[in-house]
Short mmCIF file of C-alpha atoms in Angstrom, two decimals:
data_model
loop_
_atom_site.label_atom_id
_atom_site.label_comp_id
_atom_site.label_asym_id
_atom_site.label_seq_id
_atom_site.Cartn_x
_atom_site.Cartn_y
_atom_site.Cartn_z
CA MET A 1 73.12 -21.14 -3.32
CA ALA A 2 73.57 -17.36 -3.28
CA GLY A 3 71.83 -17.13 -6.67
CA GLY A 4 68.73 -19.02 -5.52
CA ILE A 5 65.46 -17.23 -4.92
CA PRO A 6 63.30 -18.59 -2.08
CA GLY A 7 59.87 -19.63 -3.25
CA LYS A 8 57.64 -22.49 -4.30
CA TYR A 9 58.60 -24.19 -7.56
CA HIS A 10 57.02 -26.87 -9.75
CA VAL A 11 59.29 -29.09 -11.83
CA ASP A 12 57.86 -31.57 -14.34
CA GLY A 13 59.78 -34.81 -14.70
CA LEU A 14 63.08 -35.57 -13.06
CA PRO A 15 65.63 -33.59 -15.05
CA VAL A 16 69.21 -34.78 -15.19
CA THR A 17 71.74 -32.34 -16.61
CA LYS A 18 73.24 -33.73 -19.82
CA TYR A 19 76.84 -33.59 -18.63
CA LEU A 20 79.43 -35.49 -20.70
CA VAL A 21 79.82 -37.86 -17.73
CA PRO A 22 76.60 -38.32 -15.67
CA GLN A 23 76.79 -36.99 -12.13
CA GLU A 24 74.67 -35.91 -9.19
CA CYS A 25 72.87 -32.66 -9.97
CA GLY A 26 69.93 -30.63 -8.75
CA MET A 27 70.84 -30.20 -5.07
CA HIS A 28 68.37 -27.92 -3.29
CA MET A 29 69.59 -26.30 -0.08
CA ALA A 30 67.96 -24.58 2.91
CA THR A 31 64.62 -26.31 2.27
CA ASP A 32 61.67 -26.27 4.67
CA TRP A 33 59.65 -28.91 2.78
CA VAL A 34 59.47 -30.79 -0.51
CA THR A 35 56.50 -32.59 -2.07
CA VAL A 36 56.99 -35.35 -4.64
CA THR A 37 53.96 -36.19 -6.79
CA ARG A 38 53.61 -39.22 -9.06
CA ASN A 39 50.70 -40.44 -11.18
CA GLN A 40 51.93 -43.94 -11.86
CA THR A 41 53.40 -46.82 -9.94
CA LEU A 42 55.33 -49.93 -10.84
CA ASN A 43 53.02 -51.91 -8.56
CA ASN A 44 51.09 -54.18 -10.95
CA ALA A 45 48.42 -54.69 -8.29
CA ASP A 46 47.60 -50.95 -8.41
CA PRO A 47 46.25 -49.99 -11.87
CA SER A 48 45.31 -46.48 -10.66
CA HIS A 49 46.78 -43.49 -12.45
CA ASP A 50 45.61 -40.97 -9.87
CA ASP A 51 48.19 -38.58 -8.47
CA PHE A 52 49.69 -39.53 -5.15
CA GLN A 53 52.24 -37.56 -3.21
CA LEU A 54 54.55 -37.51 -0.23
CA THR A 55 55.59 -34.35 1.57
CA PHE A 56 58.80 -34.25 3.57
CA SER A 57 58.95 -31.38 6.06
CA ALA A 58 61.92 -30.33 8.15
CA LEU A 59 61.26 -30.19 11.88
CA PRO A 60 60.78 -26.71 13.40
CA LYS A 61 63.92 -24.54 13.43
CA GLN A 62 65.64 -26.93 11.01
CA GLN A 63 66.13 -27.08 7.27
CA LEU A 64 67.21 -29.86 4.97
CA ALA A 65 68.78 -30.28 1.57
CA PHE A 66 67.50 -32.65 -1.09
CA SER A 67 67.91 -33.97 -4.58
CA CYS A 68 65.19 -35.75 -6.54
CA LEU A 69 66.36 -37.71 -9.58
CA PRO A 70 65.37 -40.78 -11.58
CA TYR A 71 68.63 -42.57 -10.74
CA THR A 72 70.44 -43.79 -7.64
CA ALA A 73 73.86 -42.41 -6.75
CA GLU A 74 75.37 -45.77 -7.73
CA GLU A 75 73.75 -45.67 -11.19
CA LEU A 76 75.08 -42.15 -11.78
CA GLU A 77 78.55 -43.05 -10.51
CA ASN A 78 78.82 -46.19 -12.68
CA ALA A 79 77.75 -44.56 -15.96
CA THR A 80 80.54 -43.01 -17.99
CA HIS A 81 78.10 -41.69 -20.63
CA ILE A 82 74.45 -40.59 -20.41
CA GLU A 83 73.29 -43.47 -22.65
CA GLU A 84 74.63 -45.96 -20.08
CA LEU A 85 72.00 -44.91 -17.53
CA PRO A 86 69.10 -47.36 -17.09
CA PRO A 87 65.57 -46.58 -18.32
CA LEU A 88 63.58 -44.15 -16.18
CA ARG A 89 61.50 -46.17 -13.72
CA ARG A 90 61.70 -44.67 -10.25
CA THR A 91 61.95 -41.49 -8.20
CA VAL A 92 64.99 -41.28 -5.93
CA LEU A 93 64.58 -38.59 -3.27
CA THR A 94 67.62 -38.09 -1.07
CA LEU A 95 67.40 -35.91 2.05
CA TYR A 96 70.54 -34.43 3.61
CA GLY A 97 71.15 -32.86 7.00
CA ALA A 98 74.43 -31.36 5.80
CA VAL A 99 76.11 -30.97 2.43
CA ARG A 100 79.76 -30.29 1.72
CA GLY A 101 80.47 -27.33 -0.54
CA VAL A 102 80.22 -27.77 -4.28
CA GLY A 103 83.43 -28.74 -6.06
CA GLY A 104 86.80 -27.24 -5.45
CA ILE A 105 88.58 -24.11 -6.51
CA ASP A 106 89.58 -25.77 -9.77
CA SER A 107 88.48 -28.82 -11.74
CA TRP A 108 91.65 -30.80 -10.96
CA GLY A 109 90.72 -32.04 -7.50
CA ALA A 110 91.49 -29.12 -5.19
CA ASP A 111 89.53 -29.40 -1.94
CA VAL A 112 86.63 -27.09 -1.11
CA GLU A 113 87.36 -24.13 1.14
CA GLU A 114 87.46 -24.82 4.89
CA GLN A 115 84.17 -23.00 5.57
CA TYR A 116 82.36 -25.56 3.38
CA HIS A 117 83.72 -28.68 5.12
CA ILE A 118 81.46 -30.85 7.27
CA PRO A 119 83.08 -31.42 10.66
CA SER A 120 83.88 -35.09 11.27
CA HIS A 121 84.37 -34.73 15.02
CA ARG A 122 80.70 -34.13 15.84
CA ASP A 123 77.42 -35.81 14.98
CA ILE A 124 75.02 -34.01 12.69
CA THR A 125 71.37 -34.72 13.35
CA PHE A 126 68.28 -33.49 11.62
CA GLY A 127 64.69 -34.55 11.56
CA PHE A 128 61.79 -34.49 9.18
CA GLU A 129 58.16 -35.50 9.00
CA ILE A 130 56.57 -37.49 6.15
CA LYS A 131 52.94 -36.97 5.12
CA GLY A 132 51.19 -38.88 2.37
CA VAL A 133 48.21 -37.82 0.28
#
């Protein structure tokens, strides 16, 4: 997160990093709002190809984290190779009120440092607003 530059970014498609074993990627932290735009739907009753979008905004004095991928967490977890992922057909936006630190000190299962743990003894609440266009 220290290498990130605050700003407004546009990303075409829903990129998934081509890791040897598919995994969650693309976490965005300390976010005030995110807008997801699509120009197609799987609703056969809606033949329109006009853009439509949803904006998710953190409540005042709050921030959120998000990932936006074409797969569910279960699909990523169950695939042992990238070619085992299903065809692209949806947008999966996941909003987080808290995120545990990335990885461990090594790649052999060491826990993340204490400062990156999420406390289990207290509730974490966050709020957001959804606007459609």
